[in-house]
PDB file of C-alpha atoms in Angstrom:
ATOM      1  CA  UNK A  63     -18.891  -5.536  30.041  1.00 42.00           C
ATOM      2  CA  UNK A  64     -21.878  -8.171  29.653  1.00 44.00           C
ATOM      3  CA  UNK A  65     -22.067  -9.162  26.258  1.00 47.00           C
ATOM      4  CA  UNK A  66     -24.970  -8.308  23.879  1.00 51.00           C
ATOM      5  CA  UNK A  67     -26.404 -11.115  21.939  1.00 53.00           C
ATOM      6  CA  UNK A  68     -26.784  -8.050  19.155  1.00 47.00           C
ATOM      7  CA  UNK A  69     -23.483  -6.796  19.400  1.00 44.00           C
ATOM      8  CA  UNK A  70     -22.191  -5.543  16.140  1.00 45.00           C
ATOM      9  CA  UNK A  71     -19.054  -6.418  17.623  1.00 42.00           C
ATOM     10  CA  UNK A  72     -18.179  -9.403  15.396  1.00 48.00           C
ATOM     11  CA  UNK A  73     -19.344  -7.875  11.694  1.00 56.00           C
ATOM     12  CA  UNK A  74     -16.755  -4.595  13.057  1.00 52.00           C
ATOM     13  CA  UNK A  75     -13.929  -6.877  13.324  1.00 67.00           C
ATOM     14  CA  UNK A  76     -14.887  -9.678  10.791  1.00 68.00           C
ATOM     15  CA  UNK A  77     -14.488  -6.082   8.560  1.00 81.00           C
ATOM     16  CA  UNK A  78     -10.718  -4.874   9.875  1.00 84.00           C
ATOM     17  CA  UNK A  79      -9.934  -8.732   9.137  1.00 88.00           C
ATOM     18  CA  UNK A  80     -10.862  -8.611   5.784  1.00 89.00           C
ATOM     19  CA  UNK A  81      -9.709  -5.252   4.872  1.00 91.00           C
ATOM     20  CA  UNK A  82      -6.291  -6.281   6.553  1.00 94.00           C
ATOM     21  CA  UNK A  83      -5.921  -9.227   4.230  1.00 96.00           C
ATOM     22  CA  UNK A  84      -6.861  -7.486   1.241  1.00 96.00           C
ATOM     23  CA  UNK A  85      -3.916  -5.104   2.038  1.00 96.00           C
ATOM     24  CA  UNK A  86      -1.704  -7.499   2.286  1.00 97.00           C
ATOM     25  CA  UNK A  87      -2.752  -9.099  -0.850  1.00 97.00           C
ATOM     26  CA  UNK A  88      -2.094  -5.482  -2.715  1.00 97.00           C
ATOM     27  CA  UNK A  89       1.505  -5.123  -1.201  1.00 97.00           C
ATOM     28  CA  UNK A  90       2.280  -8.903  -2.196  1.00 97.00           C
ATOM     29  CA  UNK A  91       1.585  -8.037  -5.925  1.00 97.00           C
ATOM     30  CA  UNK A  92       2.813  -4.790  -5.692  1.00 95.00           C
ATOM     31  CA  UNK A  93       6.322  -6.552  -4.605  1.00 94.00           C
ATOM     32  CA  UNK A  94       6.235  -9.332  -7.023  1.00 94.00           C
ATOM     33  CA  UNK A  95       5.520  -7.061  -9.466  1.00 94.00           C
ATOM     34  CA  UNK A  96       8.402  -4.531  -9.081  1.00 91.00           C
ATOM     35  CA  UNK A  97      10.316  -7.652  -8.616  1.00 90.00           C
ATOM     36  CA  UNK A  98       9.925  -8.186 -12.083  1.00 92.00           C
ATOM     37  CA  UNK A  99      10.284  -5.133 -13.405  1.00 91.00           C
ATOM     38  CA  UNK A 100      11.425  -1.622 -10.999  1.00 86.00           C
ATOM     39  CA  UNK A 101       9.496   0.538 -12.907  1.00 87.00           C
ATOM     40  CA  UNK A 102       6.144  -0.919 -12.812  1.00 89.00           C
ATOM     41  CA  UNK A 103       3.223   1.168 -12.608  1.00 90.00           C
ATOM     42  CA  UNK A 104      -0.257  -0.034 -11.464  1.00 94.00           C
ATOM     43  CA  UNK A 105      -2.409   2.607 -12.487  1.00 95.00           C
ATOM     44  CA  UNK A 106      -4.221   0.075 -14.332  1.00 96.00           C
ATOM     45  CA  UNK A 107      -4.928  -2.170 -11.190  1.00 97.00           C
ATOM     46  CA  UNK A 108      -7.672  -1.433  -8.936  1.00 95.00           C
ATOM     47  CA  UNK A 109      -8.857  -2.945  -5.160  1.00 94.00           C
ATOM     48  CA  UNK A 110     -12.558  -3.595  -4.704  1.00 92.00           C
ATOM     49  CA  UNK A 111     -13.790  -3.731  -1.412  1.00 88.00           C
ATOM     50  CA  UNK A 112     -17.007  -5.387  -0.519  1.00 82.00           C
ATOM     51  CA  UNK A 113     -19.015  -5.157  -4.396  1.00 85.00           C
ATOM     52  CA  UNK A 114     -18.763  -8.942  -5.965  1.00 86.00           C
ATOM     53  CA  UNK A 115     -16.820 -10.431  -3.356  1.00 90.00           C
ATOM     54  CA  UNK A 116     -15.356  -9.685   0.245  1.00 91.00           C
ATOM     55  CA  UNK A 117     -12.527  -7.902  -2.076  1.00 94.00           C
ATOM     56  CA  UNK A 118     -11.559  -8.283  -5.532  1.00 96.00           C
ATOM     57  CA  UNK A 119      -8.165  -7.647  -7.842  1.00 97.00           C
ATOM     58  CA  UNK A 120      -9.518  -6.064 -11.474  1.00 97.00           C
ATOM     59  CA  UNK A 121      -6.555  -5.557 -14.050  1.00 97.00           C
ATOM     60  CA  UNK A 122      -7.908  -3.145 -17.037  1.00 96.00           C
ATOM     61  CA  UNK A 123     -11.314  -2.774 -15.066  1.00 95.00           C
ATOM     62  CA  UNK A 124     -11.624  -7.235 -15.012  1.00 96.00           C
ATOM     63  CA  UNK A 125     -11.857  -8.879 -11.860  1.00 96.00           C
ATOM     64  CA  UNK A 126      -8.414 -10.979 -11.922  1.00 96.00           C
ATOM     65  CA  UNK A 127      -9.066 -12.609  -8.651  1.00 96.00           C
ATOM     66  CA  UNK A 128     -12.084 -12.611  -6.619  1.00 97.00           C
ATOM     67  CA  UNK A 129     -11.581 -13.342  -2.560  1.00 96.00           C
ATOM     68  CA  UNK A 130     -14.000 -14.905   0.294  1.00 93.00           C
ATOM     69  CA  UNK A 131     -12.374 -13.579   3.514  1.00 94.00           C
ATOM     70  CA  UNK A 132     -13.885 -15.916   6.531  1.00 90.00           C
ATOM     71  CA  UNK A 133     -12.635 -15.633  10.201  1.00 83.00           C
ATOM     72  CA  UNK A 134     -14.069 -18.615  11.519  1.00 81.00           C
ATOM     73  CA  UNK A 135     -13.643 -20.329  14.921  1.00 79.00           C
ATOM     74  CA  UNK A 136     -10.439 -22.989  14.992  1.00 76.00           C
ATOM     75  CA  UNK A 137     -10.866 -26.411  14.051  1.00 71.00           C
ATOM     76  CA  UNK A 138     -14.117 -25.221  12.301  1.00 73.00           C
ATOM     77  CA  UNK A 139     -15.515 -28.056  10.059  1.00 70.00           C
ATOM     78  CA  UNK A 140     -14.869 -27.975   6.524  1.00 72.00           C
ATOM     79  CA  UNK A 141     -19.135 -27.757   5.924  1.00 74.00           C
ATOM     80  CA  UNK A 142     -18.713 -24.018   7.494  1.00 80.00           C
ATOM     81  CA  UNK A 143     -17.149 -23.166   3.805  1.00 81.00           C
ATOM     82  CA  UNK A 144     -20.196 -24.334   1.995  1.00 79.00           C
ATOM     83  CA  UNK A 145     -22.017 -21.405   1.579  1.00 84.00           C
ATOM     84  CA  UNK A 146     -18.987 -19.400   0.838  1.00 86.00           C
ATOM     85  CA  UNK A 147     -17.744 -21.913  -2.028  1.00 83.00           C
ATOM     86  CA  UNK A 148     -21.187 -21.334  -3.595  1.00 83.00           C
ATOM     87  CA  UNK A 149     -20.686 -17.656  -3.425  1.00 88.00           C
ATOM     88  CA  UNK A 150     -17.648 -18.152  -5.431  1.00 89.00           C
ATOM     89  CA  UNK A 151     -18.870 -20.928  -7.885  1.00 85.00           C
ATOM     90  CA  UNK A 152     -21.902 -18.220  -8.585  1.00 88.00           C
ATOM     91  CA  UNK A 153     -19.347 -15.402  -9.632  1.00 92.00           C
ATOM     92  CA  UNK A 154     -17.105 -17.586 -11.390  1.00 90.00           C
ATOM     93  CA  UNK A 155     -19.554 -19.240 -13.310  1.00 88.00           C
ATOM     94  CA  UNK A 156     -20.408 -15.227 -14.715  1.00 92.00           C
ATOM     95  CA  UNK A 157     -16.985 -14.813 -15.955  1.00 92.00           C
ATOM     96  CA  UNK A 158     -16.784 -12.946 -12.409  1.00 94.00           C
ATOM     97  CA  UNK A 159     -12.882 -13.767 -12.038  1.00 93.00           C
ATOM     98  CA  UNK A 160      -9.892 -16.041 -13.300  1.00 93.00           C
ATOM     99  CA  UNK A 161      -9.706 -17.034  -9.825  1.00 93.00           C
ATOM    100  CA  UNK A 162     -11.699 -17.462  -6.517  1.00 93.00           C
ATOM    101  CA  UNK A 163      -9.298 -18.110  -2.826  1.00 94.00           C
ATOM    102  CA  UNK A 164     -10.906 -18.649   0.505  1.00 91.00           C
ATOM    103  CA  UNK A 165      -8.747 -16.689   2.781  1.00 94.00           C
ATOM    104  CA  UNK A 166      -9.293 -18.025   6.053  1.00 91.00           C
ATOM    105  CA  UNK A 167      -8.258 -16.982   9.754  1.00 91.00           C
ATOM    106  CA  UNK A 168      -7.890 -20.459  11.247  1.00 88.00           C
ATOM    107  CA  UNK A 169      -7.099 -24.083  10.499  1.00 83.00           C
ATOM    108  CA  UNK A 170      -9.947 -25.916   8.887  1.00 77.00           C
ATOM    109  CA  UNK A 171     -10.686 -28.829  11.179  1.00 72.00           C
ATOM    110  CA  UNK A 172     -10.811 -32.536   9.003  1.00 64.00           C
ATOM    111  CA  UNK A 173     -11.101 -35.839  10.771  1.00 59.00           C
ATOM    112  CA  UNK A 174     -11.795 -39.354   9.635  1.00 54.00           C
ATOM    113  CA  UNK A 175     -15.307 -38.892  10.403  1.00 53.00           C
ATOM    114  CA  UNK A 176     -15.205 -35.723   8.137  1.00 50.00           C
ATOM    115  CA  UNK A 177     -16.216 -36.453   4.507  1.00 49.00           C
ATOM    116  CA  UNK A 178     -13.833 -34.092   3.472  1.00 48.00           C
ATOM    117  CA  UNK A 179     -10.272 -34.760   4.116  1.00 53.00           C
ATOM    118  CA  UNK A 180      -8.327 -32.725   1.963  1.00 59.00           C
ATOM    119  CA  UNK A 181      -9.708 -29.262  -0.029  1.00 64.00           C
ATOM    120  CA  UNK A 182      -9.852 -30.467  -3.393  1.00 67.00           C
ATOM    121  CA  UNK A 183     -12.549 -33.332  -1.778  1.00 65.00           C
ATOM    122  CA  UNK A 184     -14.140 -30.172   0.436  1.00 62.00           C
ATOM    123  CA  UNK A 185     -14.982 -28.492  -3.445  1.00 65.00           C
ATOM    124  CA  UNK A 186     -16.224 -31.845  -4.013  1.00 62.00           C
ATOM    125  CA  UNK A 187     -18.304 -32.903  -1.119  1.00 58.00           C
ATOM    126  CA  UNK A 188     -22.069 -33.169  -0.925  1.00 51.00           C
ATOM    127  CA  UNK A 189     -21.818 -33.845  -4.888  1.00 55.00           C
ATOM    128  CA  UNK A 190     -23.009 -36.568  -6.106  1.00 53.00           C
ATOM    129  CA  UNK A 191     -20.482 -39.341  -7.157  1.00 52.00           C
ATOM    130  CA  UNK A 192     -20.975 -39.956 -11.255  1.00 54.00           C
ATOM    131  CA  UNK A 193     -17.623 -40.317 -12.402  1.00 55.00           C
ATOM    132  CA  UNK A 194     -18.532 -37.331 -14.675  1.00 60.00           C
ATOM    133  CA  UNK A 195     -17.174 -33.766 -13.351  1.00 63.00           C
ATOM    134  CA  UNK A 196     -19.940 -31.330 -12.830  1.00 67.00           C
ATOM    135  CA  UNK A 197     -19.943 -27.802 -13.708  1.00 71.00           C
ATOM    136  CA  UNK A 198     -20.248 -26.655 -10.328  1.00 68.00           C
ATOM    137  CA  UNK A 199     -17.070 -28.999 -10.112  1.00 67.00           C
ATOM    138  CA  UNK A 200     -15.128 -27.827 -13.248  1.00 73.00           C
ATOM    139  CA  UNK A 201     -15.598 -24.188 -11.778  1.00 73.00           C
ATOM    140  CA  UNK A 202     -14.484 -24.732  -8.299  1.00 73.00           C
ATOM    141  CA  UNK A 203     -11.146 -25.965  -9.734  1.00 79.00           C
ATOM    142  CA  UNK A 204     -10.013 -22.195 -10.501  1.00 84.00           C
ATOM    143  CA  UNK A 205     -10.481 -21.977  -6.708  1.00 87.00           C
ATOM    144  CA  UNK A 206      -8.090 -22.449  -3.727  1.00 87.00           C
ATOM    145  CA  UNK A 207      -7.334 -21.607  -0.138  1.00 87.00           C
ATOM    146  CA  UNK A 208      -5.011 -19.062  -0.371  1.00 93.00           C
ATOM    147  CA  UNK A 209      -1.209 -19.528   1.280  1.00 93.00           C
ATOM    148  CA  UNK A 210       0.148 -16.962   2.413  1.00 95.00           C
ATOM    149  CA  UNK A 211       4.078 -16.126   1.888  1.00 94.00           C
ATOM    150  CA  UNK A 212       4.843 -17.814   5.578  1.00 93.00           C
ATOM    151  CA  UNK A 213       3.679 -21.002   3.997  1.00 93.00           C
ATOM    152  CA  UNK A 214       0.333 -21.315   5.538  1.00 92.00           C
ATOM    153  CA  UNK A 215      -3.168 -21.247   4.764  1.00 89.00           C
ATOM    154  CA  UNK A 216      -4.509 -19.678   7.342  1.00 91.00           C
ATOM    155  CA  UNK A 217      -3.364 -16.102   9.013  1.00 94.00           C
ATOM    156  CA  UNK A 218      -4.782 -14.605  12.490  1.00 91.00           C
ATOM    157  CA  UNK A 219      -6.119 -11.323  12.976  1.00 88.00           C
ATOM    158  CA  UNK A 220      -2.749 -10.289  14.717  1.00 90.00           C
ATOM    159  CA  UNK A 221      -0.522 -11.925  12.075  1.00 94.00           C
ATOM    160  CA  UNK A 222      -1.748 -10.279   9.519  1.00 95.00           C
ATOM    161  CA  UNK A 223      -0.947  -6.946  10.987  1.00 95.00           C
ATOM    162  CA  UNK A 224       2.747  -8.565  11.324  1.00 95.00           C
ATOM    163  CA  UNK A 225       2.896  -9.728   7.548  1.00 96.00           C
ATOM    164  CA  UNK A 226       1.739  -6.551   6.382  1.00 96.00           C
ATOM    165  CA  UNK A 227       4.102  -4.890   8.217  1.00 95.00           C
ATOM    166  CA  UNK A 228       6.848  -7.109   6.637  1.00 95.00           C
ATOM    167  CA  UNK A 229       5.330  -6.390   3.112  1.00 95.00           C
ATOM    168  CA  UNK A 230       5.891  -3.161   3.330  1.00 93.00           C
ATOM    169  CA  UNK A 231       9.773  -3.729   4.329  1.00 91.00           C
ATOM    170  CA  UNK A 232      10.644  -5.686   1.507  1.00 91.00           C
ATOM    171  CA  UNK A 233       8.700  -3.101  -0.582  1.00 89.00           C
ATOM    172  CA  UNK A 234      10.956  -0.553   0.859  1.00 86.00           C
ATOM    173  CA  UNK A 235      14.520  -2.794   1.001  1.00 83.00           C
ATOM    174  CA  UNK A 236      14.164  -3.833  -2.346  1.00 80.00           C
ATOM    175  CA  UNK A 237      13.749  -0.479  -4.473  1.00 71.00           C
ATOM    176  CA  UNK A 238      15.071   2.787  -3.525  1.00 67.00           C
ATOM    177  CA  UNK A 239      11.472   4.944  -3.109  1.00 63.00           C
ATOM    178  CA  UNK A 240      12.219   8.434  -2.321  1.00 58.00           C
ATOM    179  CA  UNK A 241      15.918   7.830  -1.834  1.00 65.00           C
ATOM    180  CA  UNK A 242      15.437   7.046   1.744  1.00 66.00           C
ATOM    181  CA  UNK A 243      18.309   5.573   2.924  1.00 68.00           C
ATOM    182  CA  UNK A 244      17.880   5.419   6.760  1.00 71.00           C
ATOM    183  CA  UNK A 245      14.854   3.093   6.855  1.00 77.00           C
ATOM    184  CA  UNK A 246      13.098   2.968  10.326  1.00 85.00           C
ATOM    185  CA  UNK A 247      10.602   0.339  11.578  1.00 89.00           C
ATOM    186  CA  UNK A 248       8.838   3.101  13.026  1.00 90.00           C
ATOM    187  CA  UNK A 249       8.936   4.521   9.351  1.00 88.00           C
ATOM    188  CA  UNK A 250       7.082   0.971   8.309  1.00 90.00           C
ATOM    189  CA  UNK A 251       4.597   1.212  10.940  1.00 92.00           C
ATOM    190  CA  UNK A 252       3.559   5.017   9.904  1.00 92.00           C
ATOM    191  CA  UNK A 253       2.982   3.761   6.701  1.00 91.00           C
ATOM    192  CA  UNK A 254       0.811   1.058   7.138  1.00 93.00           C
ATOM    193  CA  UNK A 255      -0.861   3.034   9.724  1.00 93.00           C
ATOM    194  CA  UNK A 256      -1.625   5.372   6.352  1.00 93.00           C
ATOM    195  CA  UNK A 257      -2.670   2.397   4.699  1.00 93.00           C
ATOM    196  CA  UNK A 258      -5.038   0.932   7.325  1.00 90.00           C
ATOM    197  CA  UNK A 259      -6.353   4.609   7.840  1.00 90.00           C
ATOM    198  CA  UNK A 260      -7.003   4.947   3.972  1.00 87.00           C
ATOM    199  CA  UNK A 261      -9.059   1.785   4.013  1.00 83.00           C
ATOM    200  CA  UNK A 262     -11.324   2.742   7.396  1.00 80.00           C
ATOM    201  CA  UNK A 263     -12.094   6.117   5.543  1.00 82.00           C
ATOM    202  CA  UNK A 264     -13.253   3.742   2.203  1.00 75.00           C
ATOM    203  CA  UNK A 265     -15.151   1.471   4.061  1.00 72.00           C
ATOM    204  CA  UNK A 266     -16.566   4.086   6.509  1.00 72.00           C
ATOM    205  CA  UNK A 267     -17.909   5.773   3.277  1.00 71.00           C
ATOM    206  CA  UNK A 268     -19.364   2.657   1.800  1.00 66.00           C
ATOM    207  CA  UNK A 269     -21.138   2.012   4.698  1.00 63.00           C
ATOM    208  CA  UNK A 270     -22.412   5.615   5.354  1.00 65.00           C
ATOM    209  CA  UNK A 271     -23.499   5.393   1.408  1.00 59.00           C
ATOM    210  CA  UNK A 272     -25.478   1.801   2.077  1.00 56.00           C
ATOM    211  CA  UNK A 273     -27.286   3.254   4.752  1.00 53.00           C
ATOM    212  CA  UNK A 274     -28.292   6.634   3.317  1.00 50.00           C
TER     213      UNK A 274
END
Protein backbone atom coordinates (compact mmCIF):
# COMPACT_ATOMS: atom_id res chain seq x y z
CA UNK A 1 0.00 0.00 0.00
CA UNK A 2 1.73 3.46 -1.01
CA UNK A 3 1.58 5.65 1.77
CA UNK A 4 -0.53 8.87 1.92
CA UNK A 5 1.20 11.93 3.08
CA UNK A 6 -2.58 12.59 4.68
CA UNK A 7 -3.00 9.42 6.18
CA UNK A 8 -4.91 9.60 9.37
CA UNK A 9 -3.01 6.65 10.08
CA UNK A 10 -0.74 8.08 12.81
CA UNK A 11 -3.52 10.35 14.93
CA UNK A 12 -5.64 6.49 14.83
CA UNK A 13 -2.87 4.88 16.55
CA UNK A 14 -1.23 7.85 18.45
CA UNK A 15 -5.18 7.44 19.97
CA UNK A 16 -5.14 3.37 20.88
CA UNK A 17 -1.62 4.42 22.48
CA UNK A 18 -2.94 6.79 24.65
CA UNK A 19 -6.11 5.20 25.56
CA UNK A 20 -3.96 1.98 26.30
CA UNK A 21 -1.85 3.84 28.81
CA UNK A 22 -4.57 5.50 30.44
CA UNK A 23 -5.95 1.96 31.13
CA UNK A 24 -3.20 0.87 32.53
CA UNK A 25 -2.88 3.82 34.71
CA UNK A 26 -6.69 3.01 36.07
CA UNK A 27 -5.84 -0.74 36.85
CA UNK A 28 -2.47 0.42 38.63
CA UNK A 29 -4.55 2.55 41.13
CA UNK A 30 -7.26 0.36 41.18
CA UNK A 31 -4.58 -2.39 42.55
CA UNK A 32 -2.75 -0.17 44.85
CA UNK A 33 -5.75 0.86 46.10
CA UNK A 34 -7.41 -2.48 47.07
CA UNK A 35 -3.98 -3.19 48.23
CA UNK A 36 -4.62 -0.96 50.89
CA UNK A 37 -7.79 -1.61 51.73
CA UNK A 38 -10.10 -4.91 49.93
CA UNK A 39 -13.08 -3.15 50.06
CA UNK A 40 -12.37 -0.03 48.29
CA UNK A 41 -14.83 1.49 46.16
CA UNK A 42 -14.07 4.10 43.42
CA UNK A 43 -17.27 5.44 42.65
CA UNK A 44 -15.84 8.66 43.47
CA UNK A 45 -12.93 8.40 40.85
CA UNK A 46 -13.48 9.21 37.35
CA UNK A 47 -11.16 8.77 33.84
CA UNK A 48 -11.16 11.71 31.45
CA UNK A 49 -10.27 11.09 28.11
CA UNK A 50 -9.10 13.77 25.79
CA UNK A 51 -10.91 17.23 27.75
CA UNK A 52 -7.81 19.09 29.71
CA UNK A 53 -5.24 16.74 28.91
CA UNK A 54 -4.54 13.51 26.73
CA UNK A 55 -6.34 11.82 29.96
CA UNK A 56 -6.85 12.91 33.36
CA UNK A 57 -7.46 11.15 37.08
CA UNK A 58 -10.32 13.52 39.02
CA UNK A 59 -10.98 12.27 42.72
CA UNK A 60 -14.41 14.04 44.02
CA UNK A 61 -14.84 15.64 40.43
CA UNK A 62 -10.73 17.36 40.85
CA UNK A 63 -8.29 16.52 38.40
CA UNK A 64 -5.66 14.52 40.71
CA UNK A 65 -3.27 13.95 37.93
CA UNK A 66 -3.26 15.33 34.56
CA UNK A 67 -1.23 13.14 31.67
CA UNK A 68 0.61 14.17 28.20
CA UNK A 69 0.68 10.81 26.33
CA UNK A 70 3.48 11.29 23.37
CA UNK A 71 4.59 8.36 21.07
CA UNK A 72 7.48 9.85 19.61
CA UNK A 73 10.20 8.38 17.34
CA UNK A 74 13.34 6.69 19.49
CA UNK A 75 16.15 8.65 20.50
CA UNK A 76 13.85 11.72 19.89
CA UNK A 77 15.53 14.91 21.32
CA UNK A 78 14.50 16.14 24.53
CA UNK A 79 13.26 19.77 22.56
CA UNK A 80 10.34 17.39 20.99
CA UNK A 81 8.73 17.70 24.75
CA UNK A 82 8.66 21.43 24.65
CA UNK A 83 5.44 22.10 23.53
CA UNK A 84 3.95 19.38 25.57
CA UNK A 85 5.67 20.68 28.95
CA UNK A 86 3.96 24.01 28.18
CA UNK A 87 0.69 22.29 27.80
CA UNK A 88 1.14 21.04 31.22
CA UNK A 89 2.73 24.18 32.91
CA UNK A 90 -0.61 26.03 31.37
CA UNK A 91 -3.04 23.57 33.27
CA UNK A 92 -1.10 23.40 36.28
CA UNK A 93 -0.64 26.87 36.67
CA UNK A 94 -4.97 26.91 36.75
CA UNK A 95 -5.05 24.66 39.64
CA UNK A 96 -5.66 22.09 36.62
CA UNK A 97 -4.00 19.07 38.66
CA UNK A 98 -1.67 18.09 41.71
CA UNK A 99 0.36 16.53 39.14
CA UNK A 100 1.37 16.61 35.39
CA UNK A 101 3.58 13.06 33.87
CA UNK A 102 4.78 12.86 30.33
CA UNK A 103 4.08 9.34 29.44
CA UNK A 104 6.22 8.58 26.67
CA UNK A 105 6.59 5.55 24.11
CA UNK A 106 10.35 5.68 23.61
CA UNK A 107 13.66 6.64 25.19
CA UNK A 108 14.30 10.34 25.13
CA UNK A 109 17.56 10.76 23.27
CA UNK A 110 20.32 13.20 25.49
CA UNK A 111 23.87 13.66 24.37
CA UNK A 112 26.66 15.97 25.39
CA UNK A 113 25.76 18.22 22.70
CA UNK A 114 22.14 18.21 24.15
CA UNK A 115 21.50 21.08 26.61
CA UNK A 116 19.47 18.91 28.47
CA UNK A 117 21.00 15.97 30.07
CA UNK A 118 18.84 14.81 32.63
CA UNK A 119 14.73 15.75 32.96
CA UNK A 120 14.80 17.95 35.78
CA UNK A 121 17.41 20.26 33.34
CA UNK A 122 14.83 19.35 30.19
CA UNK A 123 11.91 21.40 32.61
CA UNK A 124 14.61 23.81 32.85
CA UNK A 125 16.06 24.37 29.47
CA UNK A 126 15.61 27.36 27.21
CA UNK A 127 15.08 29.38 30.65
CA UNK A 128 17.00 31.85 31.35
CA UNK A 129 19.77 31.30 34.04
CA UNK A 130 18.99 33.96 37.16
CA UNK A 131 19.64 31.98 40.05
CA UNK A 132 15.99 32.84 40.95
CA UNK A 133 13.35 29.89 40.14
CA UNK A 134 10.68 31.01 37.79
CA UNK A 135 7.13 30.27 38.00
CA UNK A 136 7.04 28.43 34.92
CA UNK A 137 9.92 26.58 36.89
CA UNK A 138 8.26 26.21 40.37
CA UNK A 139 5.23 24.62 38.39
CA UNK A 140 7.03 22.17 36.29
CA UNK A 141 8.41 20.65 39.53
CA UNK A 142 4.89 18.86 40.25
CA UNK A 143 5.75 17.26 36.89
CA UNK A 144 7.59 14.01 35.90
CA UNK A 145 8.05 11.33 33.31
CA UNK A 146 6.08 8.74 34.46
CA UNK A 147 7.78 5.04 35.35
CA UNK A 148 6.01 2.52 34.84
CA UNK A 149 5.86 -0.63 37.38
CA UNK A 150 8.72 -2.52 35.07
CA UNK A 151 10.97 0.28 36.15
CA UNK A 152 11.06 2.27 33.04
CA UNK A 153 10.05 5.43 31.66
CA UNK A 154 9.11 4.68 28.59
CA UNK A 155 6.53 1.72 27.37
CA UNK A 156 5.91 0.61 23.54
CA UNK A 157 2.74 0.32 21.91
CA UNK A 158 2.98 -3.58 22.28
CA UNK A 159 4.15 -3.48 25.92
CA UNK A 160 1.59 -1.78 27.05
CA UNK A 161 -0.91 -4.28 25.84
CA UNK A 162 1.45 -6.84 27.91
CA UNK A 163 1.40 -4.68 31.21
CA UNK A 164 -2.14 -4.24 31.05
CA UNK A 165 -2.65 -7.61 30.67
CA UNK A 166 -0.52 -8.25 33.83
CA UNK A 167 -2.57 -5.52 35.71
CA UNK A 168 -5.39 -7.16 35.40
CA UNK A 169 -3.78 -10.57 36.88
CA UNK A 170 -2.65 -9.19 39.94
CA UNK A 171 -6.08 -7.46 40.15
CA UNK A 172 -7.56 -10.84 39.91
CA UNK A 173 -4.71 -13.00 42.14
CA UNK A 174 -4.84 -10.69 44.80
CA UNK A 175 -8.70 -10.42 45.80
CA UNK A 176 -11.18 -13.05 45.32
CA UNK A 177 -13.78 -11.12 42.63
CA UNK A 178 -16.64 -13.28 41.92
CA UNK A 179 -15.19 -16.27 43.71
CA UNK A 180 -13.46 -17.42 40.66
CA UNK A 181 -11.15 -19.80 41.55
CA UNK A 182 -9.92 -21.33 38.22
CA UNK A 183 -8.34 -18.18 36.75
CA UNK A 184 -7.51 -18.48 32.96
CA UNK A 185 -5.18 -16.23 30.90
CA UNK A 186 -7.67 -16.48 28.33
CA UNK A 187 -10.09 -15.20 31.16
CA UNK A 188 -7.48 -12.00 31.45
CA UNK A 189 -7.40 -11.42 27.87
CA UNK A 190 -11.46 -11.36 27.58
CA UNK A 191 -11.39 -8.87 30.02
CA UNK A 192 -9.18 -6.45 28.82
CA UNK A 193 -10.56 -7.07 25.49
CA UNK A 194 -13.92 -5.56 27.45
CA UNK A 195 -11.87 -2.90 28.62
CA UNK A 196 -10.18 -1.83 25.35
CA UNK A 197 -13.71 -2.28 23.66
CA UNK A 198 -15.34 0.06 26.37
CA UNK A 199 -12.80 2.74 25.62
CA UNK A 200 -13.11 2.53 21.46
CA UNK A 201 -16.97 2.94 22.04
CA UNK A 202 -16.01 6.33 24.42
CA UNK A 203 -13.71 7.68 22.16
CA UNK A 204 -15.68 6.70 19.00
CA UNK A 205 -18.51 8.82 20.61
CA UNK A 206 -16.36 11.77 21.42
CA UNK A 207 -15.23 11.95 18.16
CA UNK A 208 -18.63 11.42 16.38
CA UNK A 209 -19.85 14.34 18.99
CA UNK A 210 -16.70 16.79 17.84
CA UNK A 211 -17.60 16.41 14.43
CA UNK A 212 -21.39 16.79 14.54
Amino acid sequence: MAKDEHSAIPSWSGYIYQGKVAIYHVLRIVKEELDIDVNKTFDNYDLEIEWQEDFAILIDGIHETIHQVKAYEANSSPTVYNDALDGLFNKLSKGIGRKGYLNIQNSIRFTTRTISKNFEELKTANQEVTGIKSYFQSVLDDVEIYEYCNGKDYCDIDEIDILVLQKIEEIYNSNDFFGINSKTMKQYEFIRYKIYDLLDTHIFEVHKGVRS
